[in-house]
PDB file of C-alpha atoms in Angstrom:
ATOM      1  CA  UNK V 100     -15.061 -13.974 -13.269  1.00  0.00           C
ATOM      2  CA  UNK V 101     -13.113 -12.497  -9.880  1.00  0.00           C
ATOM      3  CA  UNK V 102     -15.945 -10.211  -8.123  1.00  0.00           C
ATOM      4  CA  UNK V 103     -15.046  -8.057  -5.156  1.00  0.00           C
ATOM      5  CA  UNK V 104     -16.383  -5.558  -3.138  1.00  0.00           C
ATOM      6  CA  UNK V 105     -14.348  -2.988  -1.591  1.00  0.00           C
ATOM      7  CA  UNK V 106     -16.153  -2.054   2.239  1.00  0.00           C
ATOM      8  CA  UNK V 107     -13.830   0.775   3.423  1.00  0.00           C
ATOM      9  CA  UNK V 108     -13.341   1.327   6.826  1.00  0.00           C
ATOM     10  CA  UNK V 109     -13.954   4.495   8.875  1.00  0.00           C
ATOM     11  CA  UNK V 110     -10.475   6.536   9.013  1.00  0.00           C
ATOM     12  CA  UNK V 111      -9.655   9.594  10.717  1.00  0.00           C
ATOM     13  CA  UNK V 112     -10.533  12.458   8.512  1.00  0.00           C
ATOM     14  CA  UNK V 113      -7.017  13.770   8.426  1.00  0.00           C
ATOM     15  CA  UNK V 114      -5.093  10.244   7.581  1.00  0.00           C
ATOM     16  CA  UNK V 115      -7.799   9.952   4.678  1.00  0.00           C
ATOM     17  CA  UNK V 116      -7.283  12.810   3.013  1.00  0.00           C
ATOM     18  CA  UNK V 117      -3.349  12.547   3.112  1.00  0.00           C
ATOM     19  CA  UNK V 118      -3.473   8.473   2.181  1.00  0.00           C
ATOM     20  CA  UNK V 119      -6.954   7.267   0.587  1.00  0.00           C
ATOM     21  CA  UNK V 120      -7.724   4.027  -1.504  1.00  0.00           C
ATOM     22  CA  UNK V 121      -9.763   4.694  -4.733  1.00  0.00           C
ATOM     23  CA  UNK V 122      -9.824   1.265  -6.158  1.00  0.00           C
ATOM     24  CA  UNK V 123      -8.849  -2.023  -5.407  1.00  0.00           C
ATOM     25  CA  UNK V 124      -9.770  -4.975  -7.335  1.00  0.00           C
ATOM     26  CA  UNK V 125      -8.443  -8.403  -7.932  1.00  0.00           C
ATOM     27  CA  UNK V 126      -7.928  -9.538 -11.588  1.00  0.00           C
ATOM     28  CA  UNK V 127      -7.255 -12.944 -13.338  1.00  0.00           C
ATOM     29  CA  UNK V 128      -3.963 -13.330 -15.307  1.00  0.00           C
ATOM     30  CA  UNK V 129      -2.265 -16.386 -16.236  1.00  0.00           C
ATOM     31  CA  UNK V 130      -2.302 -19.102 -13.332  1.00  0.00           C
ATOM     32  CA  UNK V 131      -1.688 -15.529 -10.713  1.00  0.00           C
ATOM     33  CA  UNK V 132      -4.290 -12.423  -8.862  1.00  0.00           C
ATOM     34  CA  UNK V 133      -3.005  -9.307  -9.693  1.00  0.00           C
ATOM     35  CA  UNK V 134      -4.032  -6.574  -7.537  1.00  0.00           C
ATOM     36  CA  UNK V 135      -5.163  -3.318  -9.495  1.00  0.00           C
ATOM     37  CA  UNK V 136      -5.698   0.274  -8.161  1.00  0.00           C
ATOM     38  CA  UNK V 137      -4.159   2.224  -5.861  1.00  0.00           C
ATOM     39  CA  UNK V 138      -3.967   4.771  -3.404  1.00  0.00           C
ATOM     40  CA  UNK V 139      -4.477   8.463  -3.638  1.00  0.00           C
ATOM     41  CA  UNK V 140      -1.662  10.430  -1.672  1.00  0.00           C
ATOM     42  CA  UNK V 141      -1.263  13.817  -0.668  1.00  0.00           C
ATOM     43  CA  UNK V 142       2.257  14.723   2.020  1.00  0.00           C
ATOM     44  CA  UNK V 143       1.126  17.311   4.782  1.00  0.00           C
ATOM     45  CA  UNK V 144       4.004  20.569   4.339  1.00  0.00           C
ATOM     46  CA  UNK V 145       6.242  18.754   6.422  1.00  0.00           C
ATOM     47  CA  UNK V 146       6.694  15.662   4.614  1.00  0.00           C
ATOM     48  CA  UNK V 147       7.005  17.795   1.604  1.00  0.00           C
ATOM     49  CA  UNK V 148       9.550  19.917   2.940  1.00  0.00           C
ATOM     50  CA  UNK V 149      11.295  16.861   4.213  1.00  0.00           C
ATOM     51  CA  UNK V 150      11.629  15.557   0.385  1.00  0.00           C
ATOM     52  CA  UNK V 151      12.748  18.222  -0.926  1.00  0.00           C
ATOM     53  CA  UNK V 152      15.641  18.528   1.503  1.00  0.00           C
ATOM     54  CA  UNK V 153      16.501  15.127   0.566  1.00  0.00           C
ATOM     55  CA  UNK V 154      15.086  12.983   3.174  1.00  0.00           C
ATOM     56  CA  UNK V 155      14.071   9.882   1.446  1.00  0.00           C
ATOM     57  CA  UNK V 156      10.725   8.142   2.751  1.00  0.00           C
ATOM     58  CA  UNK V 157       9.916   4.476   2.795  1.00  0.00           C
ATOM     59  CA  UNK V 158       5.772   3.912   2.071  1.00  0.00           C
ATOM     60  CA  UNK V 159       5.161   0.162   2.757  1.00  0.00           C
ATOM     61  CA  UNK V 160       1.943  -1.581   0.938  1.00  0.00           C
ATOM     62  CA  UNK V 161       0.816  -4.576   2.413  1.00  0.00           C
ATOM     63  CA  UNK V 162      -2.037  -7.450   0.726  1.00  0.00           C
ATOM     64  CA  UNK V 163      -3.422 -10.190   2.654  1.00  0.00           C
ATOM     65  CA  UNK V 164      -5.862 -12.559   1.947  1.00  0.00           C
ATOM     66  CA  UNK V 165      -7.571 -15.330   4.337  1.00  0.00           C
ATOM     67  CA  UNK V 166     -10.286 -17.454   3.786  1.00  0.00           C
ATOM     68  CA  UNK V 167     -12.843 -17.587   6.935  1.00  0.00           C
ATOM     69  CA  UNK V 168     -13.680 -20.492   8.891  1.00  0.00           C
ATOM     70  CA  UNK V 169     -16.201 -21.216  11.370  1.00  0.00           C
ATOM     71  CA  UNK V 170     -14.741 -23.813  13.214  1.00  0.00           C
ATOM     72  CA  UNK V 171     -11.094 -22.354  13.747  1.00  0.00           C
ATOM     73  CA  UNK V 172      -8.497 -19.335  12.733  1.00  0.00           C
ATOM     74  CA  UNK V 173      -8.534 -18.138   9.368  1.00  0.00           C
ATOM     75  CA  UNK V 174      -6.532 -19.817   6.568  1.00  0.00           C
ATOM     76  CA  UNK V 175      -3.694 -17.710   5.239  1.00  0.00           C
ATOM     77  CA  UNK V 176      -3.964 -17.415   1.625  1.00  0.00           C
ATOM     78  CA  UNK V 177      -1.256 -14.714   0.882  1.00  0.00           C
ATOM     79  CA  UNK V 178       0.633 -11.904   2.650  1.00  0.00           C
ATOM     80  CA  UNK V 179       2.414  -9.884   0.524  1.00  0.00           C
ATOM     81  CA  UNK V 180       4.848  -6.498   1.226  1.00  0.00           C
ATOM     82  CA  UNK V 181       6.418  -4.197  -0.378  1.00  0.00           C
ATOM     83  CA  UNK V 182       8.938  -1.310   0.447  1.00  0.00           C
ATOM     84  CA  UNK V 183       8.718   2.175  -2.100  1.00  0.00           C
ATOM     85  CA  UNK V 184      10.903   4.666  -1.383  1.00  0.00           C
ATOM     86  CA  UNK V 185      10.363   8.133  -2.775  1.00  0.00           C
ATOM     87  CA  UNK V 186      13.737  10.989  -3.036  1.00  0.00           C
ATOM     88  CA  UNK V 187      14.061  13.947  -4.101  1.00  0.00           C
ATOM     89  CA  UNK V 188      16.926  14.764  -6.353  1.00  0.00           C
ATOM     90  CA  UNK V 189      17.894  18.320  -6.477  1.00  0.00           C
ATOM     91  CA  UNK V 190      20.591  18.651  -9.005  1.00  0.00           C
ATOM     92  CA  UNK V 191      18.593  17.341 -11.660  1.00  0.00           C
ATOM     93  CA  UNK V 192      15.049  18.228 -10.234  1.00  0.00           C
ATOM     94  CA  UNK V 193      13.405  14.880 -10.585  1.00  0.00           C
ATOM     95  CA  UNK V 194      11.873  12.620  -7.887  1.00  0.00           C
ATOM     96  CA  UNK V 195      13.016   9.209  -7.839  1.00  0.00           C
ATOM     97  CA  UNK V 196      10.880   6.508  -6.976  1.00  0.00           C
ATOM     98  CA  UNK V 197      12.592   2.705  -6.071  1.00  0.00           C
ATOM     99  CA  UNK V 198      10.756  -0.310  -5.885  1.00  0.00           C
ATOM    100  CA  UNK V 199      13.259  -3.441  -5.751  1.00  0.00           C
ATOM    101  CA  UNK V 200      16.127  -2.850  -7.949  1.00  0.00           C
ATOM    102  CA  UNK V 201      13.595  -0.564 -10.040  1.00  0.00           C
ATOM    103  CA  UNK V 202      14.172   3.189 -10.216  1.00  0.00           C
ATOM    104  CA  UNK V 203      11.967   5.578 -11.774  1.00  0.00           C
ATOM    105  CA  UNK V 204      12.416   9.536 -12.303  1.00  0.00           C
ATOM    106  CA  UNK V 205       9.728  11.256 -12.550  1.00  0.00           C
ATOM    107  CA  UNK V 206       9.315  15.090 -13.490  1.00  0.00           C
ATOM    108  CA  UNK V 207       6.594  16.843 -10.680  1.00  0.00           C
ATOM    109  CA  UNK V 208       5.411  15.534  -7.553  1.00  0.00           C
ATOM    110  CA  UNK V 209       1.904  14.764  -8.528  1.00  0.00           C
ATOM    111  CA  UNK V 210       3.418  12.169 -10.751  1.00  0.00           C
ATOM    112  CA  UNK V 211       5.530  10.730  -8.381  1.00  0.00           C
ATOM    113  CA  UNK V 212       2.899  10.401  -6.083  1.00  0.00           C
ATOM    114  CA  UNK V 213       0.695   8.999  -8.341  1.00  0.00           C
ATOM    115  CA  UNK V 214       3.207   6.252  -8.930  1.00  0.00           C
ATOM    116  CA  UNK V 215       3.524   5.699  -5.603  1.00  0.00           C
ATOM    117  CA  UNK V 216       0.096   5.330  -4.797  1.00  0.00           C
ATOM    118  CA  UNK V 217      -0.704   2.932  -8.142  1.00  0.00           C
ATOM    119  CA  UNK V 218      -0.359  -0.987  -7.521  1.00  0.00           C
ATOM    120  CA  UNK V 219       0.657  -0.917 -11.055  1.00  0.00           C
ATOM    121  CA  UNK V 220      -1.031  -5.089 -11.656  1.00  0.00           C
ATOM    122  CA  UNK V 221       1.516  -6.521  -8.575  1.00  0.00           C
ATOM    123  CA  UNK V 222       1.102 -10.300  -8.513  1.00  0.00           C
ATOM    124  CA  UNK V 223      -0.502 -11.202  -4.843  1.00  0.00           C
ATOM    125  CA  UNK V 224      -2.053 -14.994  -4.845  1.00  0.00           C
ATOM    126  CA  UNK V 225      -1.121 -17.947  -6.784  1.00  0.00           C
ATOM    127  CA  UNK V 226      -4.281 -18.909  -8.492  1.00  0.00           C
ATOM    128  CA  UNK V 227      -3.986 -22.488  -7.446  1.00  0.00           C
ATOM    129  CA  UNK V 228      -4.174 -21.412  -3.796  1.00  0.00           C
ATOM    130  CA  UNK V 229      -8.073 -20.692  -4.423  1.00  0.00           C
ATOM    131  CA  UNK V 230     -10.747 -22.739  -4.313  1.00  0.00           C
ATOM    132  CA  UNK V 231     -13.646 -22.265  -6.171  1.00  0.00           C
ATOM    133  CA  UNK V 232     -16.551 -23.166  -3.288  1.00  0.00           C
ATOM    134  CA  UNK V 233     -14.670 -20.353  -0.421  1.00  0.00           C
ATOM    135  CA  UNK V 234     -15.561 -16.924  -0.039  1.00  0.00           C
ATOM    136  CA  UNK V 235     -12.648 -15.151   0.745  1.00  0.00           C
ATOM    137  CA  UNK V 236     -11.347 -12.031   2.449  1.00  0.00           C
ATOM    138  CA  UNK V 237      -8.459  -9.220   0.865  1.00  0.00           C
ATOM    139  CA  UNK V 238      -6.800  -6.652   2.406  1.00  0.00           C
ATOM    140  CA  UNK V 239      -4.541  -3.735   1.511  1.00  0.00           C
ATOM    141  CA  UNK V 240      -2.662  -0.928   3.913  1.00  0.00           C
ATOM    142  CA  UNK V 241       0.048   1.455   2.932  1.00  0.00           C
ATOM    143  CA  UNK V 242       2.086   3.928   5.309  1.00  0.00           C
ATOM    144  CA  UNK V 243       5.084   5.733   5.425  1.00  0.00           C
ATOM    145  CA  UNK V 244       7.479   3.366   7.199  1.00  0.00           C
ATOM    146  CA  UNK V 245       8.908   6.168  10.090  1.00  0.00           C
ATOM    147  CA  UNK V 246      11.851   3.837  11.335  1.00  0.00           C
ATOM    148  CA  UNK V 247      13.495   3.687   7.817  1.00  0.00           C
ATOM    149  CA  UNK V 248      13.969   7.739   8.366  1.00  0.00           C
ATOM    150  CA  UNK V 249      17.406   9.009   9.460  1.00  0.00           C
ATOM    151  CA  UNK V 250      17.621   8.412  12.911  1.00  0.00           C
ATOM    152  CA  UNK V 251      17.764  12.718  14.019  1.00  0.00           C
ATOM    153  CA  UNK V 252      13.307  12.616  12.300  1.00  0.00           C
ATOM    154  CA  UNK V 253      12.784   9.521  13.999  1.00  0.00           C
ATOM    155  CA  UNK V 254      12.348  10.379  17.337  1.00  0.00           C
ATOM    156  CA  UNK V 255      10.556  13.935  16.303  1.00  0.00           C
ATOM    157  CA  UNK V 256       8.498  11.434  13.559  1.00  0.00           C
ATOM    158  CA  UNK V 257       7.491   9.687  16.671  1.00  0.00           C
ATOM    159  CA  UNK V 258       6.666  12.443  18.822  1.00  0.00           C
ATOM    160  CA  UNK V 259       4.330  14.427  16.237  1.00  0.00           C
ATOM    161  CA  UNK V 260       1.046  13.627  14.035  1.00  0.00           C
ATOM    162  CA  UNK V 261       2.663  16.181  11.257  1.00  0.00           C
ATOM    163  CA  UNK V 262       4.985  12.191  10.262  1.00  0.00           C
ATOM    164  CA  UNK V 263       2.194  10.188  10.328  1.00  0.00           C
ATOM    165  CA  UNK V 264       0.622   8.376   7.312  1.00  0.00           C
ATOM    166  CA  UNK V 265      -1.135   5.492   7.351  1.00  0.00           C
ATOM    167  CA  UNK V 266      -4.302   4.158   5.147  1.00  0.00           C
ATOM    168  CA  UNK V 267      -5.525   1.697   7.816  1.00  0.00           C
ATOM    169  CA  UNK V 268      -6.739  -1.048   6.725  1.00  0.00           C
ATOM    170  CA  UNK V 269      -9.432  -1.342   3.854  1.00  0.00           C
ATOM    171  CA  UNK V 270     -11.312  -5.241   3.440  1.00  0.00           C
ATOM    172  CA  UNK V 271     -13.578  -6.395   0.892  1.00  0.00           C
ATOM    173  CA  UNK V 272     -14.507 -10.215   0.444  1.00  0.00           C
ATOM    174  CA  UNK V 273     -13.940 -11.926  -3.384  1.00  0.00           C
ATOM    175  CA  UNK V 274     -14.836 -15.134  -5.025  1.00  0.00           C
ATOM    176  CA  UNK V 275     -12.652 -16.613  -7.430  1.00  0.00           C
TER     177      UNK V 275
END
């Protein structure tokens, strides 16, 4: 049985209510880790606003894993990435969400972000990379990706707080 404990880090109180991990948890299937859970997400007015002029935003969600060692660096287990990008579609009033060569409309916002935020059992770590004696180390981030905006919100993305989202960080050690 996969046990992990999620040890969130401290986050500033804004960024935590706008992007916040609920759950995170490794789970056993087939000869893979899938990583359950998700993130919470709320867009400040501006973001909001943004969407629903049709600016389409990139959130990126990255898992690692390592396994500590005393004696040198830590062992890469896994980094994984992946690119979601939410849209707004006004002619047919649905939000679109991408993942790959997925697309999914969805009917209201809270649903879209909902999907967004979920992890929705994404395959991180080969099983066979484990060993059964190591106590290992996961992590998860997600954050709106700013340079994948059109290049007129970039530079005013960069100049204000109002475009930034990011989750930080969030570790928890497991034992497969």
């Amino acid at each position: 049985m996969l046990w992990a404990a999620l040890a969130l880090l401290a986050a500033p109180v804004w960024a935590e209510d706008m992007l916040r991990l609920h759950h995170a948890e490794l789970i056993p299937r087939g000869d893979q880790l899938l990583l359950a859970g998700g993130y919470s997400i709320r867009l400040s007015p501006t973001l909001e606003e943004a969407l629903h002029k049709g600016v389409t935003m990139t959130f990126v969600q990255i898992f690692e894993a390592d396994r500590p060692r005393d004696y040198w660096f830590a062992e890469d287990i896994a980094v994984q990435r992946r690119a979601l990008r939410l849209s707004y579609n006004a002619l047919l009033r649905q939000y679109q969400l991408q993942h790959g060569v997925s697309l999914k409309s969805l009917d209201t916002l809270a649903d879209a972000l909902a999907a967004l935020g979920d992890f929705a059992d994404w395959p991180v770590i080969e099983r066979k990379a484990l060993s059964r004696k190591y106590l290992y180390q996961a992590r998860v981030r997600m954050y709106l990706d700013t340079s994948q905006l059109p290049k007129p919100l970039q530079l005013n993305a960069f100049a204000s707080e109002r475009w930034e989202m990011d989750s930080g960080w969030r570790e928890w050690s497991f034992k497969p």
